[in-house]
CSV table of C-alpha atoms and ligand atoms in Angstrom, one decimal:
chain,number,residue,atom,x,y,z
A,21,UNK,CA,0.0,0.0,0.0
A,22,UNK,CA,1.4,3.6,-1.1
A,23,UNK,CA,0.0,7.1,0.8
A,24,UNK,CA,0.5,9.7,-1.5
A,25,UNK,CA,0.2,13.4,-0.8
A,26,UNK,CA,0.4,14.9,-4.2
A,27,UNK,CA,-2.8,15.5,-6.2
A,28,UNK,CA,-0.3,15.2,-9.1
A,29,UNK,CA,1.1,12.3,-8.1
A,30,UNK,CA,-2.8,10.6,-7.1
A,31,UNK,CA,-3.6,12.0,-10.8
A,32,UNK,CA,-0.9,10.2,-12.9
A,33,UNK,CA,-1.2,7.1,-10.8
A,34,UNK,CA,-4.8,7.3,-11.9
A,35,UNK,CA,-3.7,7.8,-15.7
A,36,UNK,CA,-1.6,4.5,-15.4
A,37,UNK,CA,-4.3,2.0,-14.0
A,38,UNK,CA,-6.8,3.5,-16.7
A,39,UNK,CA,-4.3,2.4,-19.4
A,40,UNK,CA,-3.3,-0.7,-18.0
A,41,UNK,CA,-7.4,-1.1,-18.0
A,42,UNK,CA,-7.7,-1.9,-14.1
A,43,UNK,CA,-11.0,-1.0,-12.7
A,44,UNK,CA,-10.5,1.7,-9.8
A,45,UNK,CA,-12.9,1.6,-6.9
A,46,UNK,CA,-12.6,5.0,-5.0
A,47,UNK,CA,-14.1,5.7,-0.9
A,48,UNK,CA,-13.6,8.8,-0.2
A,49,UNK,CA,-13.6,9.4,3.8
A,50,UNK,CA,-12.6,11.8,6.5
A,51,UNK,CA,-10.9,9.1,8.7
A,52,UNK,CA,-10.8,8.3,11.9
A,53,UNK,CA,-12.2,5.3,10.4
A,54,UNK,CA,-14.4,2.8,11.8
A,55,UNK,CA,-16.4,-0.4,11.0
A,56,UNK,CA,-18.5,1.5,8.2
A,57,UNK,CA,-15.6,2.8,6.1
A,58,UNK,CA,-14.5,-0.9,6.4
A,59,UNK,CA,-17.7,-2.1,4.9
A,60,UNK,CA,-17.2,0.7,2.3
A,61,UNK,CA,-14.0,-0.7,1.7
A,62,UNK,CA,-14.4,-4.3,1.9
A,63,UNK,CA,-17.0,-4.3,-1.2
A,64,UNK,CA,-14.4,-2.1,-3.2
A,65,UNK,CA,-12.0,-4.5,-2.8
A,66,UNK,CA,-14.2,-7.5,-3.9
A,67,UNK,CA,-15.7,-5.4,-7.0
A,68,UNK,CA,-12.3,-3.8,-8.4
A,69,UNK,CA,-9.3,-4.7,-9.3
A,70,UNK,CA,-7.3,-1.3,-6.9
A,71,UNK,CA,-8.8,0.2,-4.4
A,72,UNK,CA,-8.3,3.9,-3.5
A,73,UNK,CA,-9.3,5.6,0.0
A,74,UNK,CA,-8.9,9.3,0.3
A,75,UNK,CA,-8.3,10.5,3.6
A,76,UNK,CA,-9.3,14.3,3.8
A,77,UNK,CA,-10.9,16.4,6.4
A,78,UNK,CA,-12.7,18.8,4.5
A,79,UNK,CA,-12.3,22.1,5.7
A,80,UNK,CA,-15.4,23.2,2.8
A,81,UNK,CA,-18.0,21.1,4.4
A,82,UNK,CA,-17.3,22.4,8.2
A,83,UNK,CA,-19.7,25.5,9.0
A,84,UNK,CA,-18.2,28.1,11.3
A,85,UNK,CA,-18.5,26.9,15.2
A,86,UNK,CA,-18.7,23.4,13.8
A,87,UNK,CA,-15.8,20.5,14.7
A,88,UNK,CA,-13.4,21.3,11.8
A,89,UNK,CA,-10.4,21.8,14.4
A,90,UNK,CA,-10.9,19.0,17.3
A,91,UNK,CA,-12.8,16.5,14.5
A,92,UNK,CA,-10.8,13.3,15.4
A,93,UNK,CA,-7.3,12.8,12.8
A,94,UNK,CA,-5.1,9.6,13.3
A,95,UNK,CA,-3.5,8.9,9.9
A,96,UNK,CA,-0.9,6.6,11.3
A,97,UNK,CA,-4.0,4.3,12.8
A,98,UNK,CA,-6.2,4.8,9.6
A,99,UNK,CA,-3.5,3.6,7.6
A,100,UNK,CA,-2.7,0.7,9.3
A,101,UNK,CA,-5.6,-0.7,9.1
A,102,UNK,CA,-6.4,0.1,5.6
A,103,UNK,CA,-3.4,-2.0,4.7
A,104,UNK,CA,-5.1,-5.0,6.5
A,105,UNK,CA,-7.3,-4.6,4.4
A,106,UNK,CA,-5.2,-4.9,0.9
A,107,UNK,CA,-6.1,-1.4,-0.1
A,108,UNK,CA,-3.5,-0.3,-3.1
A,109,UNK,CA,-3.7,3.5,-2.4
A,110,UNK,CA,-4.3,6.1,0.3
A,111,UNK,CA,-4.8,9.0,-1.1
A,112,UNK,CA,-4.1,12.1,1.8
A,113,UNK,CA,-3.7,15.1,0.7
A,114,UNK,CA,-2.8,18.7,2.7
A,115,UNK,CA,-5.1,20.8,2.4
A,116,UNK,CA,-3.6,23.1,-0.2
A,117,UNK,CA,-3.0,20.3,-2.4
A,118,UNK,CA,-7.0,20.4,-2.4
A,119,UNK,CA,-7.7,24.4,-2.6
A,120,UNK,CA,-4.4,26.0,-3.7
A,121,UNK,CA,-4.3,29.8,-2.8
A,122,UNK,CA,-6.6,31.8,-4.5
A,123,UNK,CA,-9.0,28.7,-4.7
A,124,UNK,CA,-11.9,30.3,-6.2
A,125,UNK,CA,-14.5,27.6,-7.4
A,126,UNK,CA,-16.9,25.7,-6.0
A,127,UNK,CA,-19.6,23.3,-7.1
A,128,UNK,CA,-23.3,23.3,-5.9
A,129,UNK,CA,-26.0,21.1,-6.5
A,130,UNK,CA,-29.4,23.6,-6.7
A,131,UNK,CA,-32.1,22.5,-4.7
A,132,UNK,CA,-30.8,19.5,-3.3
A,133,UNK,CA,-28.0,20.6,-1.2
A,134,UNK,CA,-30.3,23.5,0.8
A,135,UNK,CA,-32.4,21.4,2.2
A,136,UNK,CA,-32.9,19.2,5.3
A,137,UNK,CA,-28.5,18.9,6.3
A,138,UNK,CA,-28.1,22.0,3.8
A,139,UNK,CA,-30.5,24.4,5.8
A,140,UNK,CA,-29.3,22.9,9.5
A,141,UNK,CA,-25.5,23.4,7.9
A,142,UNK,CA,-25.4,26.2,5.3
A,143,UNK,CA,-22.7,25.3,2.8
A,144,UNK,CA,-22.4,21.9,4.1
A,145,UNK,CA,-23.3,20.4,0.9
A,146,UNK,CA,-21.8,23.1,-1.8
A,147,UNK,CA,-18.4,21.9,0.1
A,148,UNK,CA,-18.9,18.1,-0.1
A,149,UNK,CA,-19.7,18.4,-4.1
A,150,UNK,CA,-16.5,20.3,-4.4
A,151,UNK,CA,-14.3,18.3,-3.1
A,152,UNK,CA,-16.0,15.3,-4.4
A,153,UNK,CA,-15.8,16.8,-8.0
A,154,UNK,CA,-12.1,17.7,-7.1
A,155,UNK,CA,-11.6,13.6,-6.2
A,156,UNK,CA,-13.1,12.3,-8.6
A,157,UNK,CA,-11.6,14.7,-11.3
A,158,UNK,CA,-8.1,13.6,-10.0
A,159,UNK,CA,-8.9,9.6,-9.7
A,160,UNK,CA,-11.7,9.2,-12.2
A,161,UNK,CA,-12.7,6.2,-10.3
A,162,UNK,CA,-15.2,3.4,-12.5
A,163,UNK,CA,-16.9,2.9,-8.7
A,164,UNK,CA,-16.9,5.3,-6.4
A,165,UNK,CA,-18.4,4.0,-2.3
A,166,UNK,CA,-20.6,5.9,0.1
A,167,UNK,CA,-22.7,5.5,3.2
A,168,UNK,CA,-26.2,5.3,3.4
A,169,UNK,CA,-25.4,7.0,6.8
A,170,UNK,CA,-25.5,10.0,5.1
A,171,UNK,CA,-28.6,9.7,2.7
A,172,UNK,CA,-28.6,13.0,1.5
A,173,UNK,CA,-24.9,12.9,1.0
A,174,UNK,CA,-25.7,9.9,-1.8
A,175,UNK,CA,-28.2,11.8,-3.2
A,176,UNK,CA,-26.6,14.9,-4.0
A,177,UNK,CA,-23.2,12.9,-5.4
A,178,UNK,CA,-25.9,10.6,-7.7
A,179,UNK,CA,-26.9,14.1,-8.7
A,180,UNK,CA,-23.7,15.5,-9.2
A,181,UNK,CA,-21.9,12.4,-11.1
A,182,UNK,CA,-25.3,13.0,-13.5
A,183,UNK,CA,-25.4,16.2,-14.0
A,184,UNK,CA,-21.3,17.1,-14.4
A,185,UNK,CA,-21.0,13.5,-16.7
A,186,UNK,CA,-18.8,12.0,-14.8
A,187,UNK,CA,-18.2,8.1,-16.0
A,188,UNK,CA,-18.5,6.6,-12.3
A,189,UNK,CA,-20.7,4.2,-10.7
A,190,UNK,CA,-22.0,5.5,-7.2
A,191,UNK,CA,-22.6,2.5,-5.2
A,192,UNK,CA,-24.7,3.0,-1.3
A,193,UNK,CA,-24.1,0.5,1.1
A,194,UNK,CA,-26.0,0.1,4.5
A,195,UNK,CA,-25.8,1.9,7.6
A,196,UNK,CA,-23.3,-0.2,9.7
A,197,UNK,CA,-24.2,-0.1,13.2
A,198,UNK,CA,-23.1,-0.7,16.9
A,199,UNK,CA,-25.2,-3.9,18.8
A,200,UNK,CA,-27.3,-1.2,20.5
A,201,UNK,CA,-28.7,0.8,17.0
A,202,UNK,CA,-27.1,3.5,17.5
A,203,UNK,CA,-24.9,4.1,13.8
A,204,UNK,CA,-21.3,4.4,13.5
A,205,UNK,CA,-19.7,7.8,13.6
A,206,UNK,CA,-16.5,9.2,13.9
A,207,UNK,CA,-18.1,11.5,15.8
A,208,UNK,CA,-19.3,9.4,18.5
A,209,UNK,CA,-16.2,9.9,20.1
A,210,UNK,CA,-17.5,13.0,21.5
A,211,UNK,CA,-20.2,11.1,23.3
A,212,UNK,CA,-20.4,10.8,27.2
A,213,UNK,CA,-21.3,7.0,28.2
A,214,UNK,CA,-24.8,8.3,28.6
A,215,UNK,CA,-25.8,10.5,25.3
A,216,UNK,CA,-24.4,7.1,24.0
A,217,UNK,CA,-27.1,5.0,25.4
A,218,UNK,CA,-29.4,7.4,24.8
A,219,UNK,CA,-28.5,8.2,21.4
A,220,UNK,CA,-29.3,4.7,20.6
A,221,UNK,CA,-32.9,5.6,20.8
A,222,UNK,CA,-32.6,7.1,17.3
A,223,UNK,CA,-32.4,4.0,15.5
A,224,UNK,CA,-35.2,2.5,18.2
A,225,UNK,CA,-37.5,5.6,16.8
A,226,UNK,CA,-36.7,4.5,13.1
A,227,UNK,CA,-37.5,1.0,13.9
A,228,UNK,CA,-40.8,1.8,15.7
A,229,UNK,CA,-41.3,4.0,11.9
A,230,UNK,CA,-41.0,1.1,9.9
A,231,UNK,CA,-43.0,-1.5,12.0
A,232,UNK,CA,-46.0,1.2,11.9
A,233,UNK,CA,-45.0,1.8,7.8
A,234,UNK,CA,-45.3,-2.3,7.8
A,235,UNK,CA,-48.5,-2.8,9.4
A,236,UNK,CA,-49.7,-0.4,6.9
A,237,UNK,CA,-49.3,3.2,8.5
A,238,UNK,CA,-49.1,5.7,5.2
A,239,UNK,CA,-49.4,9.3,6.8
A,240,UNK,CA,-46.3,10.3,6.7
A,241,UNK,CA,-47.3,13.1,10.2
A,242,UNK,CA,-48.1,9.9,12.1
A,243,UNK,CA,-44.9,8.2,11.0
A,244,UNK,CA,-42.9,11.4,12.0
A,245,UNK,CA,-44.6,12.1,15.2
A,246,UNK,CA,-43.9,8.0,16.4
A,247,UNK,CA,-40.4,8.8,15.3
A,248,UNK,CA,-40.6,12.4,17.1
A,249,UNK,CA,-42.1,11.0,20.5
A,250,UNK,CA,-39.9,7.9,21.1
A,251,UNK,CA,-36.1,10.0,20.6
A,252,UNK,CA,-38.6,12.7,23.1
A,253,UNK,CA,-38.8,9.8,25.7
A,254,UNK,CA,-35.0,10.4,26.1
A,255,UNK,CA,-34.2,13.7,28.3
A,256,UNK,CA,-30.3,13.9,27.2
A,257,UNK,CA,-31.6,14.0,22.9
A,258,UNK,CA,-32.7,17.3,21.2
A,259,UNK,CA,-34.2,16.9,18.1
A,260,UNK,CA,-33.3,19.2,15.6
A,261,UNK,CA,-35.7,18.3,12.7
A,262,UNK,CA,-37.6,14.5,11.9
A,263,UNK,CA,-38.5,14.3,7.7
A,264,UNK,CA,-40.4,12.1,6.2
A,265,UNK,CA,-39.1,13.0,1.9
A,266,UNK,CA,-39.1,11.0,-1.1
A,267,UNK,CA,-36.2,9.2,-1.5
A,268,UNK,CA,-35.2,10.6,-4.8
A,269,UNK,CA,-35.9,14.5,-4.3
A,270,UNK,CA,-35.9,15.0,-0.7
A,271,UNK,CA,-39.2,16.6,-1.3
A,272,UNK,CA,-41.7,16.2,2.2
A,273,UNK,CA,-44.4,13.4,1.8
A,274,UNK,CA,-47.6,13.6,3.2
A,275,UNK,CA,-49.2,10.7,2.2
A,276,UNK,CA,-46.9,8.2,1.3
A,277,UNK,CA,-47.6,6.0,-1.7
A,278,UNK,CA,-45.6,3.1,-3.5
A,279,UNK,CA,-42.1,5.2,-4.1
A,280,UNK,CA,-39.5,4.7,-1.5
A,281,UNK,CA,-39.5,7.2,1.1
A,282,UNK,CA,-37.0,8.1,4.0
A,283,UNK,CA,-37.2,9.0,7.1
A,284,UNK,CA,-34.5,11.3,8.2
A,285,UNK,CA,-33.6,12.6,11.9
A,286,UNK,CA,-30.9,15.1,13.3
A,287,UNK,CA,-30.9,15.1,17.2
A,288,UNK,CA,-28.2,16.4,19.5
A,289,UNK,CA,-27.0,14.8,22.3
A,290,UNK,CA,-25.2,17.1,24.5
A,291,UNK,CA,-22.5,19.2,22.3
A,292,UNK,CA,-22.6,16.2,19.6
A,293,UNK,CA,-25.2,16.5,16.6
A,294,UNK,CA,-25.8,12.7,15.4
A,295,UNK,CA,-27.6,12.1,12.1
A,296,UNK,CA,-29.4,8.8,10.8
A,297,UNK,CA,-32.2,7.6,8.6
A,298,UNK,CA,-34.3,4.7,7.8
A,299,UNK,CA,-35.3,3.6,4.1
A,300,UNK,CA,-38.7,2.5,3.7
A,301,UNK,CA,-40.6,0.9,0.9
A,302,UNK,CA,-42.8,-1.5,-0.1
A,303,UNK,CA,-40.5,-4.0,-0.7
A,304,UNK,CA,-39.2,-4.6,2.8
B,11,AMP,P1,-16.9,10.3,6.6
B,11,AMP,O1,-15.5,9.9,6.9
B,11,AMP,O2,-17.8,10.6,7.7
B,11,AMP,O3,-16.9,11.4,5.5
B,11,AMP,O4,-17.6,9.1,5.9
B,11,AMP,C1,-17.0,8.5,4.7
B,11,AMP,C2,-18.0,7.5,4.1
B,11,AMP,O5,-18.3,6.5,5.1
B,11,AMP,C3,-19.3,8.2,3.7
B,11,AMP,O6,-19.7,7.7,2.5
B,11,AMP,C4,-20.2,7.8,4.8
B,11,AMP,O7,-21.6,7.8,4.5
B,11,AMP,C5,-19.7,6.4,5.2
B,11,AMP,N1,-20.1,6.0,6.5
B,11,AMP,C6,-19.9,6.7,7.7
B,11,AMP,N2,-20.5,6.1,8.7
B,11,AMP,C7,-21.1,4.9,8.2
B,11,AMP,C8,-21.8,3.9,8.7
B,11,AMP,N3,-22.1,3.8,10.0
B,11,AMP,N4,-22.2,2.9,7.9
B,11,AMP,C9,-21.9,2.9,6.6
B,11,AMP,N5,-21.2,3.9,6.0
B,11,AMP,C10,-20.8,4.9,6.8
């Protein structure tokens, strides 16, 4: 396994494995990784002949007041265990390597990227697609991995891979979670013992969603409220916002019909803001 710096270097790399027609599977994370990246990883290794993992804490994506600073970095530890897992490359670049001085040019995906995470984080989302566009301009990957930990994430990356052309294959894989619910997170690492218990109630809110959506509950208020009542139960979790959207457009659902819907929640729990979501259609 090779770390590279150098968005050069990551670029002509890339060049080479196109010609020598290898099939490049890309995950880009923030480290600090953790079961879910592995998963991430794990099916980019079985689909593709290299495997790249960027490592790059996104200074775009961070609001003011938010984690940028104290979010968790241990490249020596990330890398270790990226090697145990055969990646090829680790792509981990400075941040100037990313936004040279006099970096001027950012990408947004309209519509999408203001609402739900993009009006709780302003600019949250124009930062993600930048860098994203940035990555995948410099690795041109045929498969590129995300979470479905961060459902909005995937849909404005499907959008933007659309929209800007881009020749790559977004594949979602499932939330990977701890025994108790509660989703993996680099971030939960800021959580006391107890926000961590409680915290777990998020996932115990989306489950109580889909057994109602199951036996047949299709008012999408209800479904909220069930989801709104049972993180409520919990004194240490603030809910920020509970959204019951289509799957495709975000757009709120009232009455929900045969297209898959999710069901998306941002609570705090103390100083940490934990997001998750639940998938629900008619197939399940
Ligand atoms: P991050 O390092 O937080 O930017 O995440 C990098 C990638 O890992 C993103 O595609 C995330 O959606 C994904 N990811 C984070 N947590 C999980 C999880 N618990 N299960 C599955 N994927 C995850």
């Amino acid at each position: 396994m090779e770390i590279i710096n150098r968005r050069q270097r990551m670029a002509s790399l890339a060049r080479k494995l196109r010609r020598e027609n290898k099939t490049v599977g890309f995950v880009p994370t923030m480290g600090s990784l953790h079961e879910g990246h592995l998963s991430l990883v794990k099916e980019a290794r079985q689909m593709c002949d290299v495997v790249i993992v960027s490592i790059f804490v996104n200074p775009a994506q961070f609001g003011t007041g938010e984690d940028f600073e104290k979010y968790p970095r241990d490249l020596t530890a990330d890398a270790a265990l990226l090697a145990e897992f055969q990646v090829d490359y680790v792509f981990a670049p400075g941040t100037e390597e990313i936004y040279p001085p006099g970096f001027s040019t950012f990408v947004d995906v309209e519509g999408l990227s203001g609402k739900l995470e993009g009006k709780a984080r302003p600019g949250h989302f124009r930062g993600v697609a930048t860098v994203v566009t940035i990555l995948f301009n410099t690795i041109r990957p045929d498969f590129a991995f995300f979470g479905q930990k961060d459902a909005q994430q995937t849909v404005v990356i499907k959008r933007l891979t659309r929209d800007l052309g881009y020749d790559t294959e977004i594949i979602v894989l499932p939330t990977v979670r701890e025994e108790s619910g509660l989703a993996l997170s680099s971030r939960n690492v800021y959580l006391s013992k107890d926000e961590k218990a409680a915290a777990s109630k998020i996932y115990r809110a989306l489950r109580a969603a889909k057994i109602a959506y199951r036996e047949g509950e299709r008012n999408a208020l209800k479904l909220a409220e069930t989801v709104r009542q049972t993180i409520e139960a919990e004194p240490l979790g603030q809910i920020e916002y509970v959204a019951i959207v289509n799957a495709e457009t975000l757009e709120p659902i009232e009455k929900l019909n045969d297209l898959t819907i999710l069901v998306m929640v941002a609570a705090r729990f103390g100083h940490t803001r934990l997001i998750d979501n639940m998938v629900l259609n008619r197939k399940q």
